[in-house]
Short mmCIF file of C-alpha atoms and ligand atoms in Angstrom, two decimals:
data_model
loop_
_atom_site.label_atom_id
_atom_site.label_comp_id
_atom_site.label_asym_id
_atom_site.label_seq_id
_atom_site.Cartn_x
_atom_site.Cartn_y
_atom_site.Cartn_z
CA UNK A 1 -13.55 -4.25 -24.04
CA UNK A 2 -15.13 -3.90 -20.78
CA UNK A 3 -19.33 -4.44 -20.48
CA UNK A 4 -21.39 -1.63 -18.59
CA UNK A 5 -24.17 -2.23 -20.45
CA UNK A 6 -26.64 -3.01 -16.94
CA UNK A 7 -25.90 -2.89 -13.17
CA UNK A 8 -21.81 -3.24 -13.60
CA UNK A 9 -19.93 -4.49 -10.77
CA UNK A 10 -21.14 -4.46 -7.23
CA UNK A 11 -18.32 -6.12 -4.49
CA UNK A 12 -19.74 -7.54 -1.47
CA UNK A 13 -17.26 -6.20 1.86
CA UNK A 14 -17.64 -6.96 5.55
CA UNK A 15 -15.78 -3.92 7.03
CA UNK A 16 -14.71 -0.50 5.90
CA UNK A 17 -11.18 -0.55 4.52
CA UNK A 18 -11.64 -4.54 2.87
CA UNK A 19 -12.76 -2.66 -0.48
CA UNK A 20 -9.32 -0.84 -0.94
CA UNK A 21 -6.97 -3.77 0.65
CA UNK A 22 -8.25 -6.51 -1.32
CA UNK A 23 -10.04 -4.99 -4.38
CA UNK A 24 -9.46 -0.97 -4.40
CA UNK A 25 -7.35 -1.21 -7.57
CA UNK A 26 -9.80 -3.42 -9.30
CA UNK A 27 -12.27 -0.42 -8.36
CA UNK A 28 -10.37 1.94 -9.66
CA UNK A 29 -9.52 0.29 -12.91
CA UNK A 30 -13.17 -0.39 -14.27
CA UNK A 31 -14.33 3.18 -12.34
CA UNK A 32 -11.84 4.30 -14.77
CA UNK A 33 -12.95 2.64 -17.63
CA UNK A 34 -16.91 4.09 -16.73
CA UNK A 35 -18.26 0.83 -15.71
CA UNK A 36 -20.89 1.36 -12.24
CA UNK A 37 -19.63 0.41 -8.89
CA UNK A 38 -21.59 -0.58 -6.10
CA UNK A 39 -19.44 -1.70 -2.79
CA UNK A 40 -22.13 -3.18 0.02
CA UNK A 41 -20.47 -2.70 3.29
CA UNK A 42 -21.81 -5.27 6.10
CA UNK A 43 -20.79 -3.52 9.27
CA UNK A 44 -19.00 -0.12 10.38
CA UNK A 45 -16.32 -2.59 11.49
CA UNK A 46 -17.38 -0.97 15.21
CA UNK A 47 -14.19 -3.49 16.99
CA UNK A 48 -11.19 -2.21 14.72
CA UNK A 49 -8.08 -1.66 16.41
CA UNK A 50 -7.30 1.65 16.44
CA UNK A 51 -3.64 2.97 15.10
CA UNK A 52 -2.37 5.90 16.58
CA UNK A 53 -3.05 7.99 19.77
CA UNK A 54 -5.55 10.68 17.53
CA UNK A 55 -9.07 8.54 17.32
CA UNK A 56 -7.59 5.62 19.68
CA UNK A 57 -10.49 6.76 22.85
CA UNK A 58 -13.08 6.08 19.82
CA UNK A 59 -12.46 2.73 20.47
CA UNK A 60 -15.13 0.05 20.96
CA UNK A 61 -13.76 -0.60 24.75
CA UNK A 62 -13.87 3.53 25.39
CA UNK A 63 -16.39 5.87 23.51
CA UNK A 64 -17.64 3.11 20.97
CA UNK A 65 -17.60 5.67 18.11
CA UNK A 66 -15.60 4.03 15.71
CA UNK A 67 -18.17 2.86 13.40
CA UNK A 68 -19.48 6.62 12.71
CA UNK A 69 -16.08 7.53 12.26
CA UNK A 70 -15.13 4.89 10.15
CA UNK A 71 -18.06 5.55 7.40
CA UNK A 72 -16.11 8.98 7.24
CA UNK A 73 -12.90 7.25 6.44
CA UNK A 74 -15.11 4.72 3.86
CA UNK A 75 -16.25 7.78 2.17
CA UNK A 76 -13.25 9.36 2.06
CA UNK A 77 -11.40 6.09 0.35
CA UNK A 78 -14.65 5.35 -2.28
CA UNK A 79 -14.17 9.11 -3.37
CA UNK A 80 -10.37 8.29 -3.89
CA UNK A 81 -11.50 4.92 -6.28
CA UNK A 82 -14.34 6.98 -7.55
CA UNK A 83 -16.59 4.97 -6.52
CA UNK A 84 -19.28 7.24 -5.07
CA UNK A 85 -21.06 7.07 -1.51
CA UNK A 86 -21.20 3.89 0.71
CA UNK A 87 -23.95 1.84 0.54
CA UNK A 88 -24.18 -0.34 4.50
CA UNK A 89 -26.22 -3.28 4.25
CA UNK A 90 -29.56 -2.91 5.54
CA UNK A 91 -28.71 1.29 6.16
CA UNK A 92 -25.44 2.08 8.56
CA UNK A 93 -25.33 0.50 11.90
CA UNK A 94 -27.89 -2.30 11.17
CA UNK A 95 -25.51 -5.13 11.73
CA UNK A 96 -22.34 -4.85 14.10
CA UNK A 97 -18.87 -6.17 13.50
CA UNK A 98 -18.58 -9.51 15.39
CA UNK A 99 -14.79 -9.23 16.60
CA UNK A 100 -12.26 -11.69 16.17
CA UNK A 101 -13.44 -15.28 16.67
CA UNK A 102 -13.12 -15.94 20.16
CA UNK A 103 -13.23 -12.54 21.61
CA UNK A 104 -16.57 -10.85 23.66
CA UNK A 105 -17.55 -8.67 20.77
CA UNK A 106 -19.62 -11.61 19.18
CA UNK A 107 -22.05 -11.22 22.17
CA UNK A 108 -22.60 -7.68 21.19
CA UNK A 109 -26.52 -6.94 20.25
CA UNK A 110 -26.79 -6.69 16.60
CA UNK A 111 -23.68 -8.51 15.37
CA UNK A 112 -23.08 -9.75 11.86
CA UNK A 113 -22.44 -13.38 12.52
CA UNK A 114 -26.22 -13.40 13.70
CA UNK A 115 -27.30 -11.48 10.99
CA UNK A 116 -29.58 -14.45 9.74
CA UNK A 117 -31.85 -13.94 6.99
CA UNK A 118 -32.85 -10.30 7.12
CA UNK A 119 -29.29 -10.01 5.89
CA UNK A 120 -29.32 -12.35 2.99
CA UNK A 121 -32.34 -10.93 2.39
CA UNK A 122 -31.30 -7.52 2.41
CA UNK A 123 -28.53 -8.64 -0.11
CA UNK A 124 -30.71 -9.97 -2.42
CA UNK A 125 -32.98 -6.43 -2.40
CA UNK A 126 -29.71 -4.85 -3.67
CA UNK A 127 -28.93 -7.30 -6.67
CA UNK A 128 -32.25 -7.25 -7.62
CA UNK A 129 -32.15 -3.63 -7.63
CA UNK A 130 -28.55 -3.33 -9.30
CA UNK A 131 -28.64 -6.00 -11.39
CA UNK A 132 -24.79 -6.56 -12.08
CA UNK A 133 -23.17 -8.31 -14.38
CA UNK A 134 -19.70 -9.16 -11.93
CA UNK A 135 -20.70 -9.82 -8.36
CA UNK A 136 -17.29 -10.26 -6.23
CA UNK A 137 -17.54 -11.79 -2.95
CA UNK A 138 -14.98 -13.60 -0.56
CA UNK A 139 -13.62 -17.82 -0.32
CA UNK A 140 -15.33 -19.83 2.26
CA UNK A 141 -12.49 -18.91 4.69
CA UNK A 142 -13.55 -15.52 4.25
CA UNK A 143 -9.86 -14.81 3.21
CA UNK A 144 -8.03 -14.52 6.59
CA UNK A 145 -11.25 -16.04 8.44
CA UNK A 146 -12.76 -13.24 10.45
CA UNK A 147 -16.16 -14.42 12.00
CA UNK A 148 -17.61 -11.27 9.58
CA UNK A 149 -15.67 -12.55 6.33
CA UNK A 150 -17.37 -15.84 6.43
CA UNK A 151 -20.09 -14.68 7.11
CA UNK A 152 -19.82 -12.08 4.34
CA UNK A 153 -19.18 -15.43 2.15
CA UNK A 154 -22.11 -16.75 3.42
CA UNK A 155 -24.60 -13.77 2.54
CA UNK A 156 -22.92 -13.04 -1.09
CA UNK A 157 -23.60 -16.56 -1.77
CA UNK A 158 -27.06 -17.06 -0.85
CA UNK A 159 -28.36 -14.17 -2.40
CA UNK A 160 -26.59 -14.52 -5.79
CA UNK A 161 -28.41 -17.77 -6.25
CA UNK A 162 -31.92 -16.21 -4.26
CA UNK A 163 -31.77 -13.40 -6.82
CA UNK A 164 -31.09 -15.70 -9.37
CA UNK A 165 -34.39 -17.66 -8.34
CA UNK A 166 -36.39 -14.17 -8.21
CA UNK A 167 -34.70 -12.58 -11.31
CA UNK A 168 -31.96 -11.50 -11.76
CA UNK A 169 -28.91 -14.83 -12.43
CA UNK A 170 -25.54 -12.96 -12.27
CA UNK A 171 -23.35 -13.83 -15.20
CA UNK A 172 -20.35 -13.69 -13.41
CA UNK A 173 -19.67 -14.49 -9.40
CA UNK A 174 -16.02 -14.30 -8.16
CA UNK A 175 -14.16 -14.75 -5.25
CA UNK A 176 -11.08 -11.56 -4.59
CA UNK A 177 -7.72 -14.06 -3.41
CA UNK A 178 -4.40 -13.47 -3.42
CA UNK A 179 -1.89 -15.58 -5.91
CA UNK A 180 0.17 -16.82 -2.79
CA UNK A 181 3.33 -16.98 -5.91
CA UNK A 182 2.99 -13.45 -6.07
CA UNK A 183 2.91 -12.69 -2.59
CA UNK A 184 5.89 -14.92 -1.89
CA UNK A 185 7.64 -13.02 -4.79
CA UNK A 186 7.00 -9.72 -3.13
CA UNK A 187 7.44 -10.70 0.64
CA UNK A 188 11.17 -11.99 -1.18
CA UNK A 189 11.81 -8.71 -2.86
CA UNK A 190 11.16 -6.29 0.14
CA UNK A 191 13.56 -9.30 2.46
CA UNK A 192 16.31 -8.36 0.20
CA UNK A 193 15.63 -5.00 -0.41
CA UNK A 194 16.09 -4.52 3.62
CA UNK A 195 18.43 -6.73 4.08
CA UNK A 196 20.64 -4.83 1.23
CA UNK A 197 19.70 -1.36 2.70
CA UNK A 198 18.05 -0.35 -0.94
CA UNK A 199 15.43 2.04 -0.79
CA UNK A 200 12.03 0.24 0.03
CA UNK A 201 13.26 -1.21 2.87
CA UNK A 202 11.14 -2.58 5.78
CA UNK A 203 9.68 0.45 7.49
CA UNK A 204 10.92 0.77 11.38
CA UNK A 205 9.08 -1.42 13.77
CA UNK A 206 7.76 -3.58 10.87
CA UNK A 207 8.05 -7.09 10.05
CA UNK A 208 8.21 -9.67 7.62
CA UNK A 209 4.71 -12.00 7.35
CA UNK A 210 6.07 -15.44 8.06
CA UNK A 211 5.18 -18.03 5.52
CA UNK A 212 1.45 -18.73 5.18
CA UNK A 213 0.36 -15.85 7.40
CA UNK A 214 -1.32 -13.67 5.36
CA UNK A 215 -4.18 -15.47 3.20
CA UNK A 216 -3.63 -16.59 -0.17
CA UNK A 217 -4.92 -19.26 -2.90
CA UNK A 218 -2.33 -21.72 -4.42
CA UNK A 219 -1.45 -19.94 -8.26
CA UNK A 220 -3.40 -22.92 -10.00
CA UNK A 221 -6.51 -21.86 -8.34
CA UNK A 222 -6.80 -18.46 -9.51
CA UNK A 223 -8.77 -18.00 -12.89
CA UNK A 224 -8.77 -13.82 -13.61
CA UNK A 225 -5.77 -11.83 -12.48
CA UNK A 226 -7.03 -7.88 -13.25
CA UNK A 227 -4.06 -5.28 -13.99
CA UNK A 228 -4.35 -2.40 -11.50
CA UNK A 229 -0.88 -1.00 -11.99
CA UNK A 230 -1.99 1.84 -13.82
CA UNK A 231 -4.33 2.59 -10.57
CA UNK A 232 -2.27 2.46 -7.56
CA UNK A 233 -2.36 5.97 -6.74
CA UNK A 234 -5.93 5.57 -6.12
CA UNK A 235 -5.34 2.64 -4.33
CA UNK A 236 -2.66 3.99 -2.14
CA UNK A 237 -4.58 7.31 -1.47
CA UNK A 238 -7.67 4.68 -0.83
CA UNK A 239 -5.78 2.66 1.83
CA UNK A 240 -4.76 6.01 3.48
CA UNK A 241 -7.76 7.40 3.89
CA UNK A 242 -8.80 4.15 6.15
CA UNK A 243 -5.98 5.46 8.42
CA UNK A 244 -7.64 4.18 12.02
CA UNK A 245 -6.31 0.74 9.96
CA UNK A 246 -3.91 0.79 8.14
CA UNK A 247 -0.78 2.72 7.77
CA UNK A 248 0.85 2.74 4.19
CA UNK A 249 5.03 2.88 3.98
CA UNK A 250 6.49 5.78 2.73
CA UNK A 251 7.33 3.94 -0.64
CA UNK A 252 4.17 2.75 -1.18
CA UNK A 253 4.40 -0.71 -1.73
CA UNK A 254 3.53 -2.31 1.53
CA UNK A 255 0.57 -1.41 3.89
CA UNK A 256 0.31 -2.72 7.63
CA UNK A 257 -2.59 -2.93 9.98
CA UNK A 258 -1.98 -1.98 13.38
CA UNK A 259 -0.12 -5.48 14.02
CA UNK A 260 2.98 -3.78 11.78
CA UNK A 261 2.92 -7.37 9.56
CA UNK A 262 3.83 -6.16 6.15
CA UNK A 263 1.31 -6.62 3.02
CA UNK A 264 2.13 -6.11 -0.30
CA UNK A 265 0.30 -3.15 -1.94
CA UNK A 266 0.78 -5.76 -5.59
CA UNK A 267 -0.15 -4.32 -8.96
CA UNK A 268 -2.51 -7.14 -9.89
CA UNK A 269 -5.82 -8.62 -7.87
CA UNK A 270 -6.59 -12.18 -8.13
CA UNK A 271 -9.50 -14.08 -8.23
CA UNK A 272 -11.32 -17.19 -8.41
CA UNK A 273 -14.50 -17.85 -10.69
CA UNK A 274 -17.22 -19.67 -9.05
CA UNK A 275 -20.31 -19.12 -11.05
CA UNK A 276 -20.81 -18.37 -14.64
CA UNK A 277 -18.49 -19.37 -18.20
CA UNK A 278 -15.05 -18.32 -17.85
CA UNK A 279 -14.28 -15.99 -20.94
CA UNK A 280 -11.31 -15.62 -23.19
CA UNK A 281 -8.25 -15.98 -21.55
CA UNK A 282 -4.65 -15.03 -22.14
CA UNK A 283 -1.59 -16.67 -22.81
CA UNK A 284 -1.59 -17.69 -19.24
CA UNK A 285 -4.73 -19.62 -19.21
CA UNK A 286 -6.19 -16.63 -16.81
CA UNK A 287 -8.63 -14.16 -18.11
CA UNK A 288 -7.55 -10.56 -17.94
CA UNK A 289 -10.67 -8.79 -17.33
CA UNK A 290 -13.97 -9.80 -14.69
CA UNK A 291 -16.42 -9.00 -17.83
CA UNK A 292 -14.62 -10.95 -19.92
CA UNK A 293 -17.14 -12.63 -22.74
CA UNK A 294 -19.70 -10.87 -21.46
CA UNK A 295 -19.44 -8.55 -24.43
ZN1 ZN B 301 -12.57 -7.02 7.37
#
């Protein structure tokens, strides 16, 4: 049994499209199951690289209108998860994504990695407000380590334990990872499915992620692995609609950004309690479900 009985699960994300790549099936399952959903987006994820010749002028570098049109492609992928309207941090277009550590974007006015502590503050205003029982953040890393990630990390965790101090003391705090077992399973699976010529091969122009490029958490370290296999369609349709981002191959088990590295669309999500009594687990010493003995 899955808990809805106060603010649900809200999921802290620094750009439009992280909600459905690392946690849109997770979403989907519990939106299914009638528990709330609140995603907090941090920025309109304004530097993107744009896929495609369509939108590509939108561009930070050209028009700089990628942020407004990216809260269209954010609605269009909560609707898909059924997750209702998105909710920016501090209203849409208060902070700016920071680019890729290292580039100019991160001496833009307004950027995210100088958010301060308006932002945790503004963070804290919504978990007061929601009150949830699951609050799902990133690792320190961020995941991959974008300058916006970690500082997403940052945020999440300073105003889980600030609302905590005012409040509201979230049962449950996660982390959304990736099982790097799994993802070394899959990234074998699609090598020998091309290699053989079986259908789900590499897409054309694609590759392979080499070992250790895309980010992932050592099996061990993961403590709830949620079951979204039953919700991939949403997912799927979710990662479409961000299609500025991503582009989804046409068997649907592998996304790319616009750098054509392969990622596995899996049908689990993995993650990493970090605050709050793990509950019943199954025969794999994992729990099964983010509410778990909250019952
Ligand atoms: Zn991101």
């Amino acid at each position: 049994m899955t808990s809805a009985a106060t603010g649900g699960l809200l999921l802290v994300h620094a750009h439009p499209d992280d909600e459905s790549i690392t946690t849109g099936g997770t979403i989907a399952h519990y939106r299914r199951r009638g528990v709330p959903v609140t995603v907090v987006t941090c920025t309109l994820g304004e530097e993107g690289e744009v896929i495609g010749d369509e939108w590509a002028l939108l561009a930070a570098e050209h028009a700089d209108q990628l942020g407004g049109y990216r809260i269209v492609e954010l609605t269009r992928a909560l609707a898909a998860l059924d997750a209702g309207p998105p909710h920016f941090l501090g209203g849409a277009g208060r902070w700016r994504d920071s680019g890729m550590a290292g580039t100019p974007a991160a001496r833009k006015p307004r950027v995210f990695v100088r958010s301060g502590v308006e932002a945790v503050q503004a963070l804290t205003d919504v978990v007061l407000r929601v009150r949830p029982q699951v609050v799902v953040g990133y690792d320190t890393k961020g995941g991959y380590g974008h300058p916006d990630h970690i500082r997403a990390h940052e945020i999440t965790t300073a105003a889980v334990q600030a609302a905590a101090d005012q409040g509201w003391d979230t049962p449950k705090f996660y982390w959304t990872v990736t099982d790097a077992d799994m993802l070394r399973l899959h990234t074998a699976a699609l090598a020998r499915r091309t290699v053989e010529g079986l259908p789900g091969a590499l897409p054309p122009g694609w590759r392979l992620p080499a070992e250790g490029e895309l980010a992932s958490v050592p099996s061990h370290a993961v403590t709830t692995t949620v079951d979204v296999s039953d919700v991939l369609t949403a997912k799927r349709a979710a990662l479409r609609a961000h299609a500025t981002q991503i582009t989804v191959a046409p068997s649907g088990r592998e996304f790319a950004l616009s750098n054509n590295v392969a990622q596995p669309v899996l049908p689990e999500e993995h993650f990493i309690l970090v605050r709050g009594s793990r509950g019943p687990v199954g025969p794999d010493g994992r729990e099964h479900d983010l509410f778990a003995g909250l019952d």
